[in-house]
Amino acid sequence: MPTITIRRRELARLAGRAIPIDVLEGLLPLVKGELKEVGADGDELKIELNDSNRPDWWCAEGIARQIRLHDGKPVRGLPGRMGRRVLRQIRVLAPVTPIRPFLGACVARNSNINQSLLDQLIQTQEKLAEIFGQKRRALSIGYYRLDPLTFPLTYTAVEPTAAVFTPLGMDQPLTLEAILDEHPKGREYGHLLRGSSLVPLLTDAKGRPLSLPPIVNSREVGEVRPGDKHVLIEVTGTDLRLVSLLVNLLAQNLADRGATIEPVEIVYPRTTPYGRRVVMPHDISRSMTVRRAEVDAVLGERLADGEIARALRQAGHRVTAASGRWTATPPPYRGDLMHPVDLIEDIAMQRGYDRLTPELPATFTVGGLSPETRLEEQVRRWMIGLGFQEVMTNILSSHSDLAEKMGAEPPMVELENPLSLQYAVLRPWLLPSLLRVEAASGHAFYPHKMFEVGEVATVIEEGGNSRKSRTDLRLAAMLAAPSAAFSELHSSLELLMLEAGAAYRLEPAVHPSFLEGRVGVIRIGEQAAGWIGELHPAVLERWKITMPCVAWELDLNRLRPAARTSRRPAGPSSRG
Amino acid sequence: MSQSIEQLLFGLHPLERTVLAVFRDEPAAWDHQLAQRTGLDESRLSMAFGWLLSKEVLCVEQDRTSKFVSLTELGRRYATELIPEQRIVQALQAGTRLLIPDLRERLGLDQLEVSTAVGNLKQHGVARIGQGGVLELAGVGLPSQVIGEQGMTGLIGLLAASATPVGEETLTENHKTILEDFIEKRWKTRGIIKLHEKVSKRFALTDLGRELVQRLPAESAAGEVSQLTPEMLKDGSWKGKRFRKFHIDLKPPRIGAGRVHPYRQFLGEVQAKLVSMGFQEMRGPLVESEFWNMDALFMPQFHPARDIHDVYFAKGLAPADDIDPALLERVAVTHERGGGGASTGWRYAFDRARARQMILRSQGTAVSARTLAGGPRVPGKYFSITRCFRYDQVDATHAPDFFQIEGIVLDPTITFRTLLGLLKLFAVELARADEIKFLPAYFPFTEPSVELHVRHPKLGWMELGGAGLFRPEVTTPMGVTVPVIAWGLGLDRMAMVAMGLHDIRDLFATDLEFLRTLRPPSVSIETGETGPGA
């Protein structure tokens, strides 16, 4: 979730009150925020905002606004739907519909841009587009200096060679195609436009390009600089509701700073959920009703009527109350309400969680461990009794450790998107984990007797190419010593099987990880349940281990019918 | 005097006799010579030296310190893969466009490796940082002091090939220079090579020792018995025999014992605590469908935590077939439009095929989702301790996989206040914290949501867990009609403090000596009922 850098003085000015650090820490829970760092000057603050569904809180204006609302101070509204004169128009043309269909915009007059405000605008733009806008896929934002623009603007899609402009951060004019190939933002976000032969373009009435959404703006027409007075805010995206939400949010931010918001009319090629002509800011709020019974049932406490209404207003809603029901209309910059429980959280947060008295659940339930865990604990006790040291290793491993070094190629679950080859495969068996420990423990005094009991991901190959994964519980034991003998380790297996009450036998077998003639399959009944053998010197050499090793590995699922008590354990135990 | 020699002779341990036998022919010998002559291993030999020195039979005539070098864990990794400098150069030669911040992700390097390697490449003029922070080759190859036989990679290879630490004096001059460079400049920034010092000693007989050695052969023939045998007991021949006296205050030889892994012990105690509070354990698979891991939990398919850079996807597995189609449909329409209840849903087009896609379980809540849909008990309390996987660079705070402790409570009488009560109970029982704080939190599947912060005696204020009431959009499609608490605890930091660890990877350490001696962490979870001062 976003971490933003803001100035404490500015926050105080916007909130209309002094905010010393200790007071700030008490206020941040109102925006699910956490103070991460305070600059040496006591002014610069790094704040992490934890609600991915409340982007309106991800900026100084939003935090200050929530503080004002909580304090009962007024917040300026956006221009209403009625009686406003629309001076400016943006036309959306049909070619852009299949690529990035929606655009929203409004004008903020007297924004009075200075460097510090510009930094904040850019920070908000980046956090919103990256995190809320899914790395610009769903939403992206542009700001423009208003004065040089000639309306109406046109948002359409063109051939990548059809337009040329100098993008921000460069000093040469480039074709749209070249911008996608060469500009850092083109390389970073160009993939969003693949799959279409045309690319989006925003131009003014004189045909001058303003930007290539969602990649980069032109620096020739409309680059915002300190000293500019009036700006155009533009948002493009794939969902009209979210585009409108962001226009409202950005408009509200500048309105909070004293700018005058003026509407822009967007004319679509065909009708949208909000009509063919949409005047923005467009209020997308839908009211929601919550009943007293619901509030009481969730919070476990009966609040006074006035208290519920007050808390909802502090959360920014317009509220109408009628006999145990409250209808809340959220402000136009909030798009998070899905269910009345969201209003109930608003109420609880505005009142403060500390004002609810914790209460212990009164109902009695019986606790217990799963059969798998009980089996794990049982074999762990047996292995400790046999003198083995328990090891616990990671499940994510490498092809090299699990297969190449072992001289074997068991089927494995591989990752589609590994971050590094070292952690790219789920272990299908435990033995390589024990060898990894041995390879790192040459300096520890011998003998080494170790075991691991843990989960592996086995691959089940069904008919055709259908591969499935199953989580299995395994137990593996290893002895590494100058005179490591098959018989010694066999004795430990023998004892374990005796304890488990499992009738087993060893059947000579061939396995590339073990010395021929010193390896066998462990069978319980007719079922193969694991391996025992002396590790092949070629395997040890690949692990750079210079000590003879003997090991066995057992599938604990095969042990379960024998070890399980007759009473069927309670509770769910789902293994897929 | 002669009396004490008698006693000394009488009490000699067989190891001491073996060592002293060498001094019949030699007045003095180096420890490695003694090892060779006696055939004793290092630990036995050092026990014998210890005893003989304390009895003033031997003295140290001379000692000298030799330096040995070996690879660290990181160094061993570089020996099998390539060093970061080589990896960067290879990637650049392959035409990959690299920005400095890309290096971590693209090449699997950590921050320190990146800064050291880039610094090194710049210093040797191999690479430079071009426009826009792009790393580019300068046309000069990696110099021989980095990649040659006599360079850094050569040294790493040499050390990797040796099973035991390599004597520093056997290294070539070039290698010694590299070593010095490491130890002086980069010792702290990039631990590839470890330097150990070993002291060799030359032992000589004291006057007492010379006397003892002279009498040694005669004495061993004197019919003294060192071991009582079953035969002696059967035939009574032990009677009248003299038994060699032992120095019972000497340090015994070390043995390896069976031992529970300390982290497992910690988790076991957490488990026991939860069971004592009435929680039933749940388990679930490592490889999970997106459905159980996220969709069933009302995490929208566009949620940032579902990105290719947040979750690991399994390659080539068949789509999940353990999802009831009717449930999948209910979940789908709930995401899209709220599912007919009071909810609006997320208002997007839900991809039903994606729900069946297989990933590595990224949160333990997946197991709770399965339990909710599988006919849970009401009232019921459940917990699980599950291995989870996240797309994170592995470093001191991120292990490749890790444990999550989490669960659910179903009960018609549950409210947000009972949820707070449960969290308070956890704080007291699991962290022994009497100061706690509840802060608003956000999880896509709960509303209201809360974070539990506790004041830990060593760590100060820390987040112990998160919780909330499952949203109706989670429970309704599964046919659950009572309120459900979902909770999760982060206990790793507490476990690490209790074990004295600073690196989360050490919870899964592969060094046996470390595991044999690691302090068990049970102190972190005291019951308070036993022991003074609790």
Coordinates of N, CA and C in Angstrom, one line a residue, chain B residues 65-166:
Chain B
T65 N 50.5 -19.1 15.0 CA 49.1 -18.9 14.5 C 49.1 -19.0 13.0
S66 N 48.3 -19.8 12.4 CA 48.1 -19.8 11.0 C 46.7 -19.4 10.6
K67 N 46.7 -18.7 9.5 CA 45.4 -18.3 9.0 C 44.8 -19.2 8.0
F68 N 43.5 -19.4 8.1 CA 42.8 -20.3 7.1 C 41.7 -19.5 6.5
V69 N 41.3 -19.8 5.3 CA 40.2 -19.1 4.7 C 39.2 -20.1 4.1
S70 N 37.9 -19.8 4.2 CA 36.9 -20.6 3.6 C 35.7 -19.7 3.1
L71 N 34.8 -20.3 2.4 CA 33.7 -19.6 1.8 C 32.5 -19.5 2.8
T72 N 31.8 -18.4 2.8 CA 30.6 -18.3 3.6 C 29.5 -18.9 2.7
E73 N 28.3 -18.9 3.3 CA 27.1 -19.5 2.6 C 27.0 -18.8 1.2
L74 N 27.1 -17.4 1.3 CA 27.0 -16.6 0.1 C 28.1 -17.0 -0.9
G75 N 29.3 -17.1 -0.4 CA 30.4 -17.5 -1.2 C 30.2 -18.8 -1.9
R76 N 29.6 -19.8 -1.2 CA 29.3 -21.1 -1.8 C 28.3 -20.9 -2.9
R77 N 27.3 -20.0 -2.7 CA 26.3 -19.7 -3.8 C 27.0 -19.2 -5.0
Y78 N 27.9 -18.2 -4.8 CA 28.7 -17.6 -5.9 C 29.5 -18.7 -6.7
A79 N 29.9 -19.7 -5.9 CA 30.8 -20.7 -6.5 C 29.9 -21.6 -7.5
T80 N 28.7 -21.8 -7.2 CA 27.8 -22.6 -8.1 C 27.2 -21.7 -9.2
E81 N 26.8 -20.5 -8.8 CA 26.2 -19.6 -9.8 C 27.3 -18.8 -10.3
L82 N 27.1 -17.6 -10.7 CA 28.1 -16.6 -11.1 C 28.1 -15.5 -10.1
I83 N 29.2 -14.8 -10.0 CA 29.2 -13.6 -9.1 C 28.4 -12.5 -9.8
P84 N 27.8 -11.6 -8.9 CA 26.9 -10.6 -9.5 C 27.5 -9.8 -10.6
E85 N 28.8 -9.4 -10.6 CA 29.4 -8.7 -11.7 C 29.2 -9.4 -13.0
Q86 N 29.5 -10.8 -12.9 CA 29.4 -11.6 -14.2 C 28.0 -11.6 -14.7
R87 N 27.1 -11.8 -13.7 CA 25.7 -11.9 -14.1 C 25.2 -10.6 -14.8
I88 N 25.6 -9.5 -14.2 CA 25.2 -8.2 -14.8 C 25.8 -8.0 -16.2
V89 N 27.1 -8.4 -16.3 CA 27.8 -8.2 -17.6 C 27.1 -9.1 -18.7
Q90 N 26.8 -10.4 -18.2 CA 26.2 -11.3 -19.2 C 24.9 -10.8 -19.6
A91 N 24.1 -10.3 -18.7 CA 22.8 -9.8 -19.0 C 22.9 -8.6 -20.0
L92 N 23.9 -7.7 -19.8 CA 24.1 -6.6 -20.7 C 24.6 -7.1 -22.0
Q93 N 25.4 -8.1 -22.0 CA 25.9 -8.6 -23.3 C 24.8 -9.2 -24.1
A94 N 23.8 -9.8 -23.4 CA 22.7 -10.4 -24.1 C 21.7 -9.3 -24.6
G95 N 22.1 -8.1 -24.4 CA 21.2 -7.0 -24.9 C 20.1 -6.6 -24.0
T96 N 20.1 -7.1 -22.7 CA 19.0 -6.7 -21.8 C 19.2 -5.3 -21.4
R97 N 18.1 -4.6 -21.3 CA 18.2 -3.2 -20.9 C 17.9 -3.1 -19.4
L98 N 18.9 -2.7 -18.7 CA 18.8 -2.8 -17.2 C 18.9 -1.4 -16.6
L99 N 17.9 -1.1 -15.7 CA 18.1 0.1 -14.9 C 18.5 -0.5 -13.5
I100 N 19.2 0.4 -12.7 CA 19.7 -0.1 -11.4 C 18.6 -0.8 -10.6
P101 N 17.4 -0.2 -10.5 CA 16.4 -0.8 -9.7 C 15.9 -2.2 -10.2
D102 N 16.1 -2.4 -11.5 CA 15.7 -3.7 -12.2 C 16.6 -4.8 -11.7
L103 N 17.9 -4.5 -11.3 CA 18.8 -5.6 -11.1 C 18.4 -6.6 -10.1
R104 N 17.8 -6.0 -9.0 CA 17.4 -6.9 -7.9 C 16.4 -7.9 -8.4
E105 N 15.4 -7.5 -9.1 CA 14.4 -8.4 -9.5 C 14.9 -9.3 -10.7
R106 N 15.5 -8.7 -11.7 CA 15.8 -9.4 -12.9 C 16.9 -10.5 -12.6
L107 N 17.9 -10.1 -11.8 CA 19.0 -11.0 -11.6 C 18.9 -11.7 -10.2
G108 N 17.9 -11.5 -9.4 CA 17.8 -12.1 -8.1 C 18.9 -11.7 -7.2
L109 N 19.3 -10.4 -7.2 CA 20.3 -9.9 -6.3 C 19.7 -9.1 -5.2
D110 N 20.4 -9.0 -4.1 CA 19.8 -8.1 -3.0 C 20.5 -6.7 -3.2
Q111 N 20.0 -5.8 -2.4 CA 20.4 -4.4 -2.5 C 21.9 -4.3 -2.3
L112 N 22.5 -5.0 -1.4 CA 23.9 -4.9 -1.1 C 24.7 -5.4 -2.3
E113 N 24.3 -6.5 -2.8 CA 25.0 -7.1 -3.9 C 25.0 -6.2 -5.1
V114 N 23.8 -5.5 -5.3 CA 23.7 -4.6 -6.5 C 24.6 -3.4 -6.3
S115 N 24.6 -2.8 -5.1 CA 25.4 -1.6 -5.0 C 26.9 -2.0 -5.0
T116 N 27.3 -3.1 -4.4 CA 28.7 -3.5 -4.5 C 29.2 -3.8 -5.9
A117 N 28.3 -4.6 -6.6 CA 28.7 -5.0 -8.0 C 28.7 -3.9 -8.9
V118 N 27.8 -3.0 -8.8 CA 27.7 -1.8 -9.8 C 28.9 -0.9 -9.5
G119 N 29.2 -0.7 -8.2 CA 30.3 0.1 -7.8 C 31.6 -0.5 -8.4
N120 N 31.7 -1.8 -8.3 CA 32.9 -2.5 -8.8 C 33.0 -2.3 -10.3
L121 N 31.9 -2.5 -11.0 CA 31.9 -2.4 -12.5 C 32.3 -1.0 -12.9
K122 N 31.8 0.0 -12.1 CA 32.1 1.4 -12.5 C 33.6 1.6 -12.2
Q123 N 34.1 1.1 -11.1 CA 35.4 1.4 -10.7 C 36.4 0.8 -11.8
H124 N 36.1 -0.4 -12.3 CA 37.0 -1.0 -13.2 C 36.7 -0.5 -14.7
G125 N 35.7 0.4 -14.8 CA 35.4 0.9 -16.1 C 34.7 -0.1 -17.0
V126 N 34.1 -1.1 -16.5 CA 33.4 -2.1 -17.3 C 32.1 -1.6 -17.7
A127 N 31.4 -0.9 -16.8 CA 30.1 -0.4 -17.1 C 29.9 1.0 -16.6
R128 N 29.0 1.7 -17.2 CA 28.7 3.0 -16.7 C 27.2 3.2 -16.7
I129 N 26.8 4.3 -16.0 CA 25.3 4.5 -15.9 C 25.0 5.6 -17.0
G130 N 24.2 5.3 -17.9 CA 23.9 6.2 -19.0 C 22.7 7.0 -18.7
Q131 N 22.2 7.5 -19.8 CA 21.0 8.4 -19.7 C 19.8 7.6 -19.1
G132 N 19.1 8.3 -18.2 CA 17.9 7.7 -17.7 C 18.2 6.5 -16.7
G133 N 19.4 6.5 -16.2 CA 19.8 5.5 -15.2 C 20.0 4.1 -15.8
V134 N 20.2 4.1 -17.1 CA 20.4 2.8 -17.8 C 21.8 2.4 -17.7
L135 N 22.0 1.1 -17.3 CA 23.4 0.6 -17.2 C 23.9 0.2 -18.5
E136 N 25.1 0.6 -18.9 CA 25.6 0.2 -20.2 C 27.0 -0.3 -20.2
L137 N 27.4 -1.1 -21.1 CA 28.8 -1.6 -21.1 C 29.7 -0.6 -21.7
A138 N 30.9 -0.5 -21.1 CA 31.8 0.6 -21.6 C 32.8 0.0 -22.6
G139 N 32.7 -1.3 -22.9 CA 33.5 -1.9 -23.9 C 34.7 -2.6 -23.4
V140 N 35.0 -2.4 -22.1 CA 36.1 -3.1 -21.4 C 35.5 -4.3 -20.8
G141 N 36.2 -5.5 -20.9 CA 35.7 -6.7 -20.2 C 36.0 -6.7 -18.7
L142 N 35.5 -7.6 -18.0 CA 35.8 -7.7 -16.6 C 37.4 -8.0 -16.5
P143 N 38.0 -7.3 -15.6 CA 39.5 -7.4 -15.5 C 39.9 -8.7 -14.9
S144 N 41.1 -9.1 -15.1 CA 41.6 -10.4 -14.6 C 41.6 -10.5 -13.1
Q145 N 41.6 -9.3 -12.4 CA 41.6 -9.4 -10.9 C 40.2 -9.8 -10.5
V146 N 39.2 -9.8 -11.4 CA 37.9 -10.2 -11.0 C 37.6 -11.6 -11.5
I147 N 37.8 -11.9 -12.8 CA 37.4 -13.2 -13.3 C 38.4 -14.2 -13.6
G148 N 39.7 -13.8 -13.6 CA 40.7 -14.8 -14.0 C 40.9 -15.9 -13.0
E149 N 41.8 -16.8 -13.4 CA 42.2 -17.9 -12.5 C 42.8 -17.3 -11.2
Q150 N 43.5 -16.2 -11.5 CA 44.2 -15.5 -10.3 C 43.2 -14.4 -9.7
G151 N 42.0 -14.3 -10.2 CA 41.1 -13.3 -9.8 C 40.2 -13.8 -8.7
M152 N 39.1 -13.0 -8.5 CA 38.2 -13.2 -7.5 C 37.5 -14.6 -7.7
T153 N 37.0 -14.8 -9.0 CA 36.3 -16.1 -9.2 C 37.2 -17.3 -9.1
G154 N 38.5 -17.1 -9.4 CA 39.5 -18.2 -9.2 C 39.6 -18.5 -7.8
L155 N 39.7 -17.5 -7.0 CA 39.8 -17.7 -5.5 C 38.6 -18.5 -5.0
I156 N 37.4 -18.0 -5.4 CA 36.2 -18.6 -4.9 C 36.1 -20.1 -5.3
G157 N 36.5 -20.4 -6.6 CA 36.6 -21.7 -7.1 C 37.5 -22.6 -6.3
L158 N 38.7 -22.1 -6.0 CA 39.7 -22.8 -5.3 C 39.1 -23.2 -3.9
L159 N 38.5 -22.2 -3.2 CA 38.0 -22.5 -1.9 C 36.8 -23.4 -1.9
A160 N 36.0 -23.3 -3.0 CA 34.9 -24.2 -3.1 C 35.3 -25.7 -3.3
A161 N 36.5 -25.8 -3.9 CA 36.9 -27.2 -4.3 C 37.5 -27.9 -3.0
S162 N 37.8 -27.1 -2.0 CA 38.4 -27.8 -0.8 C 37.4 -28.0 0.2
A163 N 37.4 -29.2 0.8 CA 36.4 -29.6 1.8 C 36.7 -28.9 3.1
T164 N 38.0 -28.6 3.3 CA 38.4 -28.0 4.6 C 38.9 -26.6 4.3
P165 N 39.0 -25.7 5.4 CA 39.6 -24.4 5.1 C 41.0 -24.5 4.6
V166 N 41.3 -23.5 3.7 CA 42.6 -23.5 3.0 C 43.6 -22.6 3.8

